[in-house]
Tab-separated table of C-alpha atoms and ligand atoms in Angstrom:
chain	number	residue	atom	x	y	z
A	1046	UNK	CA	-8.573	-23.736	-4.969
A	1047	UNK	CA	-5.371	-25.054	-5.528
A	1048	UNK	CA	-1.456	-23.591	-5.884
A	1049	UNK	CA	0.869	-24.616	-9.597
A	1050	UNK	CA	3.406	-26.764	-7.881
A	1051	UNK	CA	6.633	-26.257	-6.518
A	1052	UNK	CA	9.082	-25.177	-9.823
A	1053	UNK	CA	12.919	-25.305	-8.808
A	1054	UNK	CA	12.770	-21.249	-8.204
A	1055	UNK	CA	9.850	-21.273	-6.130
A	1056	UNK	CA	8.955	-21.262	-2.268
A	1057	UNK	CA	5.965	-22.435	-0.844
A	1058	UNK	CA	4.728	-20.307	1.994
A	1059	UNK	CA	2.117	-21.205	4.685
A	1060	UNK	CA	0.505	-18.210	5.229
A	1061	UNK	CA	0.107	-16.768	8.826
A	1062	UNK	CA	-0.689	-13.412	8.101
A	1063	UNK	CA	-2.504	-11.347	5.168
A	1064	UNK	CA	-3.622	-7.836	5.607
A	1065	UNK	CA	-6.926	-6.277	4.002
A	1066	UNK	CA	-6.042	-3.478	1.079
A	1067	UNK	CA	-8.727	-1.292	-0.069
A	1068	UNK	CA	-7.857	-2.657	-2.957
A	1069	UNK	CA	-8.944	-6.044	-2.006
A	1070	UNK	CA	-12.132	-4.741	-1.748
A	1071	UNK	CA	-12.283	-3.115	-5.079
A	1072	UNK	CA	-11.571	-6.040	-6.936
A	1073	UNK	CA	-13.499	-8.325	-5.045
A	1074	UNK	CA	-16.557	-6.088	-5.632
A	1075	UNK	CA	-15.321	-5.123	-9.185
A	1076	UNK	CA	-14.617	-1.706	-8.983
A	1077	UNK	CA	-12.142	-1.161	-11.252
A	1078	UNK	CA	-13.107	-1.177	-15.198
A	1079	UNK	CA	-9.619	-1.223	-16.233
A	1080	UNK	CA	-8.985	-4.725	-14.450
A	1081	UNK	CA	-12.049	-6.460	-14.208
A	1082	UNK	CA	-12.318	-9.452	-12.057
A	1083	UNK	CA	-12.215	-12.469	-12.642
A	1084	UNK	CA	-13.932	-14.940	-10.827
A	1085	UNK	CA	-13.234	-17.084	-8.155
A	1086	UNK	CA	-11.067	-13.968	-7.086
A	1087	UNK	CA	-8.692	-14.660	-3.628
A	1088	UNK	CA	-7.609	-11.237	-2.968
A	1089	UNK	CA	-5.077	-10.559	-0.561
A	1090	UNK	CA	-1.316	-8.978	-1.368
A	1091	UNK	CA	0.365	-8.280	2.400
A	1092	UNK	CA	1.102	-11.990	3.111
A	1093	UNK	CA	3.357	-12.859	5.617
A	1094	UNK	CA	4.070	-17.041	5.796
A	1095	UNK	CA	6.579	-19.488	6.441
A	1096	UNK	CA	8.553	-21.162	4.298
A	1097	UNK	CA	7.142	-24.661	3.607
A	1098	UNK	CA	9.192	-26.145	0.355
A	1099	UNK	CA	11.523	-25.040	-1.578
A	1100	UNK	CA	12.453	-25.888	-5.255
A	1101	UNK	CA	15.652	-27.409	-5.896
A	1102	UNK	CA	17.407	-24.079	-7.501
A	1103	UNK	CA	16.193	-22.025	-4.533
A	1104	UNK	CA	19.172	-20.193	-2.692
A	1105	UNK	CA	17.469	-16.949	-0.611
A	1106	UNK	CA	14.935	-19.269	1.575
A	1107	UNK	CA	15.133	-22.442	3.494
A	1108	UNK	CA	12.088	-24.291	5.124
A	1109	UNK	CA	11.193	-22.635	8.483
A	1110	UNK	CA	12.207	-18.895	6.942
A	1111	UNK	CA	10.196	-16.347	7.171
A	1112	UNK	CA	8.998	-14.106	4.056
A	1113	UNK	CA	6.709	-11.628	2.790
A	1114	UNK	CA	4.725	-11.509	-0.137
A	1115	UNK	CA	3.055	-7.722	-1.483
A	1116	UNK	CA	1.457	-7.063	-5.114
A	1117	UNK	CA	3.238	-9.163	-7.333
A	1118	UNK	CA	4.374	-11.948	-7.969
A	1119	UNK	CA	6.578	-11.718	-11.227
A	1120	UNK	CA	7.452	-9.845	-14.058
A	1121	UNK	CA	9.083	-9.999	-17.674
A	1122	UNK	CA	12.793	-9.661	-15.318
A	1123	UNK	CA	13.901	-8.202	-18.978
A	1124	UNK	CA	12.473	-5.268	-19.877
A	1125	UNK	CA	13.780	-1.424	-18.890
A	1126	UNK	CA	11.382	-1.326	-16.151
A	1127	UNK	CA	12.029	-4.316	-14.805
A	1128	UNK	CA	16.201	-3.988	-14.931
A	1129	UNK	CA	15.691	-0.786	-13.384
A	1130	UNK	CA	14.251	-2.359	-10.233
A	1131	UNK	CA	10.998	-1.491	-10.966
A	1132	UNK	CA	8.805	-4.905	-11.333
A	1133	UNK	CA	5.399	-2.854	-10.982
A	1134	UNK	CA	5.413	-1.000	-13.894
A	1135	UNK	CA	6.856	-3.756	-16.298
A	1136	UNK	CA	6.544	-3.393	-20.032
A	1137	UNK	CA	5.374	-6.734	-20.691
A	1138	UNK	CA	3.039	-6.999	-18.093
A	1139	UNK	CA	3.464	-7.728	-14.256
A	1140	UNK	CA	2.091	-10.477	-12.440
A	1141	UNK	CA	-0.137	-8.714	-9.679
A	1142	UNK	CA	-0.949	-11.153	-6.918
A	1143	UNK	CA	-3.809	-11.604	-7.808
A	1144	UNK	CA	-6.687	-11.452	-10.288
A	1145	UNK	CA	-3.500	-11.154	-12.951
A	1146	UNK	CA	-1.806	-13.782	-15.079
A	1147	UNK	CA	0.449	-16.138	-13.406
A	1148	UNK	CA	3.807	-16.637	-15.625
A	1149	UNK	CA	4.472	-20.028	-14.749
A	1150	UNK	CA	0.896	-21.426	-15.886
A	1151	UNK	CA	-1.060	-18.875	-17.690
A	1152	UNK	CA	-4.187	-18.842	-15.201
A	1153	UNK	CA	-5.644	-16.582	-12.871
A	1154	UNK	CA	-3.317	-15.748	-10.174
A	1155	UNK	CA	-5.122	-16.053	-6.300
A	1156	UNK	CA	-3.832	-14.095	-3.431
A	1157	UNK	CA	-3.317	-14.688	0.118
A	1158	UNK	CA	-6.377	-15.041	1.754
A	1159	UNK	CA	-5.698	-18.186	1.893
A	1160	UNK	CA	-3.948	-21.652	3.599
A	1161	UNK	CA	-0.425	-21.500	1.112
A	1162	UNK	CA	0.989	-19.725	-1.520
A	1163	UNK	CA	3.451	-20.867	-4.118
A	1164	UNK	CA	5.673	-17.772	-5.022
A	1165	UNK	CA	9.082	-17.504	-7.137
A	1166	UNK	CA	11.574	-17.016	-4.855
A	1167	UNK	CA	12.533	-13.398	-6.411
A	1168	UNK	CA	9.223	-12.133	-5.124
A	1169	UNK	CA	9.378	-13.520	-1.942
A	1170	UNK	CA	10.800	-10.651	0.775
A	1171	UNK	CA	12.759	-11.708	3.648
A	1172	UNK	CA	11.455	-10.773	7.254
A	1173	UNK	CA	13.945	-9.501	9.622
A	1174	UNK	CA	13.888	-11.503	12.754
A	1175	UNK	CA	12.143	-10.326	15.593
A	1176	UNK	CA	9.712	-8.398	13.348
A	1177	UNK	CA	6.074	-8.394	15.046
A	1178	UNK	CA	4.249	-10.452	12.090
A	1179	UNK	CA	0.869	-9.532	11.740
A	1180	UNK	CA	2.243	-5.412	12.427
A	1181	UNK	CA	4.212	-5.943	9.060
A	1182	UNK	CA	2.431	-7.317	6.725
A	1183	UNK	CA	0.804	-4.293	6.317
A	1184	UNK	CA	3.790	-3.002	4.866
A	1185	UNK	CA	4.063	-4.792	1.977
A	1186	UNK	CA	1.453	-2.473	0.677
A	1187	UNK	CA	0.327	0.056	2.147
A	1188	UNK	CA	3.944	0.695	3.481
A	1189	UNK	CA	5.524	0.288	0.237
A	1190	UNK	CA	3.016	2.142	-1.849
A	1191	UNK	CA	3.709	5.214	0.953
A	1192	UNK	CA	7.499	4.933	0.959
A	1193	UNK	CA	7.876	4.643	-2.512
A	1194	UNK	CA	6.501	8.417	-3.208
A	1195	UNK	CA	8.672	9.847	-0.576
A	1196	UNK	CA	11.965	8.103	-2.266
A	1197	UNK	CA	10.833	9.099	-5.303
A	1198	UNK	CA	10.058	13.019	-4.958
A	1199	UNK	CA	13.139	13.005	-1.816
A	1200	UNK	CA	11.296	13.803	1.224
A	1201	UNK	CA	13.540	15.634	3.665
A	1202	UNK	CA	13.151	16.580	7.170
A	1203	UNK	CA	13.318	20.044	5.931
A	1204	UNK	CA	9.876	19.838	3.928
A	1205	UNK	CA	6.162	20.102	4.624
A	1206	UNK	CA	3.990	16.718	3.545
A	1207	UNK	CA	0.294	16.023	3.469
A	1208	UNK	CA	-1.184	12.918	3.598
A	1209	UNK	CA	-4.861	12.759	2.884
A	1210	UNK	CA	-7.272	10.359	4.141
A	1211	UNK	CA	-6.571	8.672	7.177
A	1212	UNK	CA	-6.614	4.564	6.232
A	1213	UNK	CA	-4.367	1.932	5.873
A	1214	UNK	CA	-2.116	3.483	3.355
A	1215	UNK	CA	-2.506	7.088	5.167
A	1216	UNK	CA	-1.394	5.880	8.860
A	1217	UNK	CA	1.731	4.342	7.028
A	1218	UNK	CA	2.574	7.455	5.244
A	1219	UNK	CA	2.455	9.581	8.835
A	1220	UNK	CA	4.329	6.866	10.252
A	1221	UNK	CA	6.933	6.668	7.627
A	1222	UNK	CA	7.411	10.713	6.840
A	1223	UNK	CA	7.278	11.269	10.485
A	1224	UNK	CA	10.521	8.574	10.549
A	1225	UNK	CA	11.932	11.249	7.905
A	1226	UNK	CA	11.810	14.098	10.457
A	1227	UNK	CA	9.543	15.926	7.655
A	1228	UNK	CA	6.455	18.080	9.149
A	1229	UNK	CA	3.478	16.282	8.680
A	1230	UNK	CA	-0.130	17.629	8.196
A	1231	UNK	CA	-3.142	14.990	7.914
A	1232	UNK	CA	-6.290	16.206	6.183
A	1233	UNK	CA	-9.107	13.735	7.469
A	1234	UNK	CA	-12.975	13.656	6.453
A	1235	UNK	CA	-13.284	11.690	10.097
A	1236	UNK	CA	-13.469	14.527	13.280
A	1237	UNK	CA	-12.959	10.994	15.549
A	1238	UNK	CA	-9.364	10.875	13.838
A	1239	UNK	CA	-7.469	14.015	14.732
A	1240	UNK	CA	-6.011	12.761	18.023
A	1241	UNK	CA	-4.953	9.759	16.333
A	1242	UNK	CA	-3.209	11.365	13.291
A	1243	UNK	CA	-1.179	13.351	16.033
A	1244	UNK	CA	-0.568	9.999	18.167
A	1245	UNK	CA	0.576	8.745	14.936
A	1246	UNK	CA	3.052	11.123	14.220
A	1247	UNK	CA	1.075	14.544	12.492
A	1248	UNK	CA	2.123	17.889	13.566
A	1249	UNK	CA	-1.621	18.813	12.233
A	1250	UNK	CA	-4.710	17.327	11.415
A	1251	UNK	CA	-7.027	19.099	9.117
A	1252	UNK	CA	-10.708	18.664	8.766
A	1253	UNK	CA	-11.338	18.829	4.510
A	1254	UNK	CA	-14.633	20.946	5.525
A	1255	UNK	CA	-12.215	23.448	8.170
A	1256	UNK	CA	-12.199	26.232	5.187
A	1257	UNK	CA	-10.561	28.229	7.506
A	1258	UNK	CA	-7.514	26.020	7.947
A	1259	UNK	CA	-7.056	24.891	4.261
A	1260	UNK	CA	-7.099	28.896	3.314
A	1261	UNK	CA	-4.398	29.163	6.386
A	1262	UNK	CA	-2.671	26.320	5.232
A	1263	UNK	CA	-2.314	27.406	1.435
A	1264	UNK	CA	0.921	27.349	-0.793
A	1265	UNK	CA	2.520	25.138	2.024
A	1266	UNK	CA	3.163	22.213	1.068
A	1267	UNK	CA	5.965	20.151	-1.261
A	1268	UNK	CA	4.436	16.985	-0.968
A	1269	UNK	CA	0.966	15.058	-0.933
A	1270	UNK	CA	0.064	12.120	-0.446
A	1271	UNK	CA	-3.464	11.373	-1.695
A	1272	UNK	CA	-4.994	7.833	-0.624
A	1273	UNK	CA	-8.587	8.279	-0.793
A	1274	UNK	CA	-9.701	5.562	-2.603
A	1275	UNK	CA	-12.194	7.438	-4.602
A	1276	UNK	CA	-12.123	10.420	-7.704
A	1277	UNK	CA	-12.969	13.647	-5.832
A	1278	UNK	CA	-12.538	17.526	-6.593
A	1279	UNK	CA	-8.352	17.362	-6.128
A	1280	UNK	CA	-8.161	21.624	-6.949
A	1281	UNK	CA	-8.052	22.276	-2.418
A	1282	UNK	CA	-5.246	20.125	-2.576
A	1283	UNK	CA	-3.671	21.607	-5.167
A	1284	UNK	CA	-3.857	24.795	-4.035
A	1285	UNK	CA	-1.810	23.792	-0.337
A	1286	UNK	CA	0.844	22.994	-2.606
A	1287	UNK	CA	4.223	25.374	-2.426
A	1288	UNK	CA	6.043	26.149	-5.634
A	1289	UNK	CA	7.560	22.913	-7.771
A	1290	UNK	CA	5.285	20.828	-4.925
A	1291	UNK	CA	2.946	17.380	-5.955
A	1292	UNK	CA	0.498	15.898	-5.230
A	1293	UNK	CA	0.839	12.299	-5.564
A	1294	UNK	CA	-2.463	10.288	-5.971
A	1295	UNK	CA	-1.774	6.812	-4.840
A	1296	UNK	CA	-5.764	6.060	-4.128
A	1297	UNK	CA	-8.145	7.243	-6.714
A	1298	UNK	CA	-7.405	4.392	-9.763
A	1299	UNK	CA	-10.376	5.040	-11.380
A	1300	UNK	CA	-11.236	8.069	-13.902
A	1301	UNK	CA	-10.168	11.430	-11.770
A	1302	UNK	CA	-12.126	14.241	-11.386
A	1303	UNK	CA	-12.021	17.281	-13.541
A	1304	UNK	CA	-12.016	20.993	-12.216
A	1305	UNK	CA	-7.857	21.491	-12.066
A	1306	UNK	CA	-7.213	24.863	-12.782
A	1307	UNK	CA	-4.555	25.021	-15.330
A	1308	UNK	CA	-3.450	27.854	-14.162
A	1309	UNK	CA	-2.983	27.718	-10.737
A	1310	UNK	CA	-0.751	24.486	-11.425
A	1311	UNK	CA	1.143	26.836	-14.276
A	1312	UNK	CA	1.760	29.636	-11.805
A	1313	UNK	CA	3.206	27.180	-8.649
A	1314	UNK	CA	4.987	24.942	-10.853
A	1315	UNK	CA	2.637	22.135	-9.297
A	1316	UNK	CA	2.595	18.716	-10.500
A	1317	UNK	CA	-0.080	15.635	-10.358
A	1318	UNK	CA	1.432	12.593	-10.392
A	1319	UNK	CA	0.456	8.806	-9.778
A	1320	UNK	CA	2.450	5.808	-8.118
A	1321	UNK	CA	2.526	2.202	-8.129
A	1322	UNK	CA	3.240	0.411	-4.868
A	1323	UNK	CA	7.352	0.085	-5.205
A	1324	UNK	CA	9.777	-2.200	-6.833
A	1325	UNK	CA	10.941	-5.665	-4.836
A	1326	UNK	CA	14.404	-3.969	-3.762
A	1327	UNK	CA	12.696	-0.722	-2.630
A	1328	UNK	CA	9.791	-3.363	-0.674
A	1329	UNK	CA	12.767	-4.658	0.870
A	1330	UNK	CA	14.257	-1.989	2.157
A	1331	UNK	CA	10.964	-0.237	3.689
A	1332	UNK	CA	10.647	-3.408	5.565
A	1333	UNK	CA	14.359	-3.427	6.440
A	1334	UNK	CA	14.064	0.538	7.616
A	1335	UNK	CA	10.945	-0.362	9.551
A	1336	UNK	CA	12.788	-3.115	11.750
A	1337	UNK	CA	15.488	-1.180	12.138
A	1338	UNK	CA	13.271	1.699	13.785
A	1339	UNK	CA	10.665	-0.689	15.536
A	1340	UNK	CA	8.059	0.961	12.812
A	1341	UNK	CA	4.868	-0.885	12.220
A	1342	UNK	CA	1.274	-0.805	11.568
A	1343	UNK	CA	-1.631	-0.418	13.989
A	1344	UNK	CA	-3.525	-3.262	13.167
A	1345	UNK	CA	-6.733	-5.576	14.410
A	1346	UNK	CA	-6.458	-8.950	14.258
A	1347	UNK	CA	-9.571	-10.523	12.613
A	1348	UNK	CA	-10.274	-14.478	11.560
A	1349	UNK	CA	-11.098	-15.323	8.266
A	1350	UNK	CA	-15.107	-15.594	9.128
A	1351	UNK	CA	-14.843	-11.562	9.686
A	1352	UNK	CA	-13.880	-11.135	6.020
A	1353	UNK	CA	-16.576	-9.189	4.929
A	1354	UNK	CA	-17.731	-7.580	7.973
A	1355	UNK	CA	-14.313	-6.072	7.949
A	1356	UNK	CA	-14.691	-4.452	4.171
A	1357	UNK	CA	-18.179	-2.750	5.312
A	1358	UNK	CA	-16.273	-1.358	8.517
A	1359	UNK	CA	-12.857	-0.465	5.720
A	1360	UNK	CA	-15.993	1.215	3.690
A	1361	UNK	CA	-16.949	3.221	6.306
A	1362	UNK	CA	-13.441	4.681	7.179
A	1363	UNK	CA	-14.050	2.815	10.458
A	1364	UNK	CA	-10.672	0.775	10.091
A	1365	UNK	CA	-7.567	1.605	12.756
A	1366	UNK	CA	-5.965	1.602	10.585
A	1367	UNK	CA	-5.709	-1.936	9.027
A	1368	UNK	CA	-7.574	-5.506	9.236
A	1369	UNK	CA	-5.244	-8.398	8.889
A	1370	UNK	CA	-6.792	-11.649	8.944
A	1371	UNK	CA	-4.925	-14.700	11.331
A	1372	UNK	CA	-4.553	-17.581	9.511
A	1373	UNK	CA	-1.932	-19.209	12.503
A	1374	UNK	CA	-4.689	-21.494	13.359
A	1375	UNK	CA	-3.182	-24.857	13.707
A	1376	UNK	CA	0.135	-23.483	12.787
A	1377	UNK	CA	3.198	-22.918	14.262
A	1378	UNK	CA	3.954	-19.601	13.509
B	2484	NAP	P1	-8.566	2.778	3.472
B	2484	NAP	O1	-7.929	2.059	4.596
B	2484	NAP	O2	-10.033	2.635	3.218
B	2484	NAP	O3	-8.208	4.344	3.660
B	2484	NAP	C1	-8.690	5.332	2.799
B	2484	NAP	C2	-9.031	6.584	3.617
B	2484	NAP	O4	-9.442	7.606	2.689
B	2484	NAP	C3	-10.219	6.418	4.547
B	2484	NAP	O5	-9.886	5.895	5.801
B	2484	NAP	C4	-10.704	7.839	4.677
B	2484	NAP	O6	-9.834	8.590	5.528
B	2484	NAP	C5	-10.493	8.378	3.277
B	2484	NAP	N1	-11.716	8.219	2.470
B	2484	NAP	C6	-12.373	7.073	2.181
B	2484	NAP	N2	-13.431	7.312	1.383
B	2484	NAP	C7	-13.423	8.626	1.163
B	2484	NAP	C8	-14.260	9.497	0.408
B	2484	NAP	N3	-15.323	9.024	-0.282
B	2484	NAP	N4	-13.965	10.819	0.387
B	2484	NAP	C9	-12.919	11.282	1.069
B	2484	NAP	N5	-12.091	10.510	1.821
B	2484	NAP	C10	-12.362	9.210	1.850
B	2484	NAP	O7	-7.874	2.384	2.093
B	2484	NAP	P2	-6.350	1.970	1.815
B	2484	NAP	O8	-6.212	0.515	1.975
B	2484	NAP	O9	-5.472	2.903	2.538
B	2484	NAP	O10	-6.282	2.233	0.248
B	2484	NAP	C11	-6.539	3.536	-0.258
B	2484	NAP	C12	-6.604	3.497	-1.764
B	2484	NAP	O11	-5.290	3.245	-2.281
B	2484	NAP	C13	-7.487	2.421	-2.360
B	2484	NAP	O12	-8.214	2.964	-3.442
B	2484	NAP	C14	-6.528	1.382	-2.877
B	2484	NAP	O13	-7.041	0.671	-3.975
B	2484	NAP	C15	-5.384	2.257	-3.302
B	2484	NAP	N6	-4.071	1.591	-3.344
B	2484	NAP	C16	-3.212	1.975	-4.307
B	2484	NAP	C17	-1.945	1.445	-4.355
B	2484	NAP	C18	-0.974	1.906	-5.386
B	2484	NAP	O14	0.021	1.214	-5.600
B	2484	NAP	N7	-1.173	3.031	-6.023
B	2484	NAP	C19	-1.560	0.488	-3.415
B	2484	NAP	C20	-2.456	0.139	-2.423
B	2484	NAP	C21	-3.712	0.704	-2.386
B	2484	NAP	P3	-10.407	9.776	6.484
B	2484	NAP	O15	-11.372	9.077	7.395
B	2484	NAP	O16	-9.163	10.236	7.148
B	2484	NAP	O17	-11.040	10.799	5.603
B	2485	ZN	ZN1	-2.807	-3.030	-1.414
C-alpha cells in the first residue's frame, strides 16, 4: 500500500510504534454498521514515528522529531466544531485515521500498522523528550478518549469515579483520575484483575456479579467511565450514580441496550452521555500532563507477525493492558 506524497503542510513519519485499539479490531472484523469497512483496511491510530520529510510550508517538525499520531488525521479546520478545538466531532466530516476519507486525495485513509505515514502537520502531536515511546502511544487513544471525559464533566479530587472494564482505555482512565487525586472504584468482569486495578491506582475493585458490593456501593458515584466495548444492561451502573452524576459510555458504539429506568435517572438527576476521543489541543496536553508526571501505559511489546494473535488475546480481556506492535526493526528509533 502506498502513502499520497509529501504536500508542503505535511510530515512524513516512520513509524516505530502503533498501539492495538479495540477499535482496531472492530473495524478490521467489521463490527460497526455505522462505518463499514472498507477493504484493504490498515488499522492502527496510536502511532508514534519519526519525522522523515517535511513539506516545504512545514514549521512545527523538522526531520529527526519525534511525533504522535491518534484518530484523525484532518478535519473541515472551519466549521464550529472544529474552531472550537474540537476536530472529532467536525460538521463536515473528520478524517479518522483510518478506514475514513483522506482530504488531500479523496481515498481510503490507512492507519499505522504500517512502515510510514504521511500526516498534515496540524495532526501530527509533538512528543516530549525523554518520553518512553512505545508506553505513550497508547495515549493517543485510549489516553485521550479517558482524559477527555474527565475535562469535560471536571473531575476533582473531591469526587468519586468509576471506570468499568478493565482494558486499554480502562487502565488509562485509573491512571489518569488517580493523577486527579479523585477516588477511584474499578468494576471488572475479570476476578484475575483486582490486584492490578489497585496497583494501578483504584481505591476499589468491584466484581459486576459482587451484588453485595454494587448494592453497598449505590448512589456513590459522580462519574463513570464505561469502556466495555460491547451494548450491555447499563441500569447497575446507573444506579451507583450520586445526584447530577454520568455515566459516560466511551465503549459500546454500537446500538445500546434498553432497560434504563426513566425514573431512576429523573429522580438522581443522572445523565448518559457519549464521548469522542478529544480534540488535537486537548491530545496534546494529556500527553504533555503525562510527561510531566512520568504517566504511561502498561504495555507488551509484540512484532507485527503477532497481529492477530494479539486481537483473540484483546477479545478475551486477556490484554495488560495494551498490545503495541514494534515496528523499530531496522530503524533508528
Ligand atoms: P479493551 O482493551 O478490550 O478493554 C475493554 C474491557 O472491557 C475489557 O478488558 C474487559 O474488562 C471489559 N469487557 C470486554 N468485553 C466485555 C463484555 N462482553 N462484557 C463486559 N465487559 C467486557 O478495549 P479498549 O481498547 O479499551 O476499547 C474499549 C472500547 O472503547 C472499544 O469498543 C473501542 O472501540 C472503544 N473506543 C472508543 C473511543 C471513543 O472515542 N469513544 C476511543 C477508543 C476506543 P474487564 O476484564 O475488566 O471486565
Ligand atoms: Zn482507539
Amino acid at each position: 500500500m502506498s502513502r499520497r506524497a509529501v504536500g508542503p503542510n505535511d510530515v512524513l513519519l516512520d513509524v516505530l510504534y502503533c498501539g492495538i485499539c479495540h477499535s482496531d479490531i472492530h473495524q478490521a472484523r467489521n463490527e460497526w454498521p455505522t462505518i463499514p469497512t472498507v477493504y484493504p483496511c490498515v488499522p492502527g491510530h496510536e502511532i508514534i514515528g519519526k519525522v522523515a520529510a517535511v513539506g516545504s510550508a512545514v514549521t512545527r517538525f523538522k526531520v529527526g522529531d519525534i511525533g504522535g499520531v491518534g484518530c484523525m488525521v484532518d478535519s473541515c479546520g472551519t466549521c464550529d466544531n472544529c474552531l472550537a478545538d474540537r476536530e472529532q466531532n467536525c460538521l463536515n466530516g473528520t478524517s479518522f485515521t483510518y478506514n475514513s476519507r483522506d482530504r488531500a486525495t479523496g481515498e481510503n485513509t490507512l492507519g499505522g500498522y504500517s512502515e510510514k505515514m504521511v500526516v498534515s502537520e496540524r495532526f501530527v502531536i509533538r512528543i516530549p523528550p525523554g518520553a518512553d515511546l512505545a508506553a505513550t502511544a497508547p495515549l493517543l487513544c485510549a489516553g485521550i478518549t479517558t482524559f477527555s471525559p474527565m475535562q469535560h464533566w471536571k473531575l476533582s479530587s473531591r469526587q468519586r469515579v468509576g471506570v468499568v472494564g478493565l482494558g486499554g482505555l480502562g487502565h488509562m482512565a485509573v491512571k489518569l483520575a488517580a493523577a486527579r487525586k479523585a477516588a477511584v472504584t474499578v468494576f471488572t468482569t475479570s476476578p484475575g484483575k483486582i490486584v492490578d486495578a489497585k496497583r494501578l491506582g483504584a481505591q476499589e475493585a468491584v466484581l459486576w456479579s459482587d451484588a453485595a458490593s454494587m448494592k453497598r456501593l449505590a448512589n456513590r458515584f459522580d462519574l463513570l467511565i464505561s469502556t466495555v466495548p460491547q451494548a450491555y444492561p447499563m441500569q447497575p451502573f446507573m444506579d451507583l450514580l450520586a445526584l447530577d452524576g454520568t455515566l459516560v459510555n466511551v465503549g459500546a458504539l454500537n446500538q445500546l441496550e434498553g432497560g434504563l429506568i426513566g425514573m431512576s435517572m429523573a429522580f438522581g438527576r443522572k445523565s448518559l452521555a457519549g464521548s469522542m476521543i478529544g480534540g488535537i489541543a486537548e491530545t496534546q496536553e494529556v500527553v504533555d500532563y503525562c510527561a510531566a508526571r512520568g504517566i504511561k501505559a502498561d504495555v507488551e511489546l509484540i512484532r507485527p507477525e503477532q497481529i492477530d494473535q494479539a486481537y483473540d488475546r484483546v477479545v478475551a480481556k486477556d490484554v495488560r493492558y495494551r498490545f503495541v506492535i514494534d515496528l523499530t526493526a531496522g530503524k533508528k528509533a
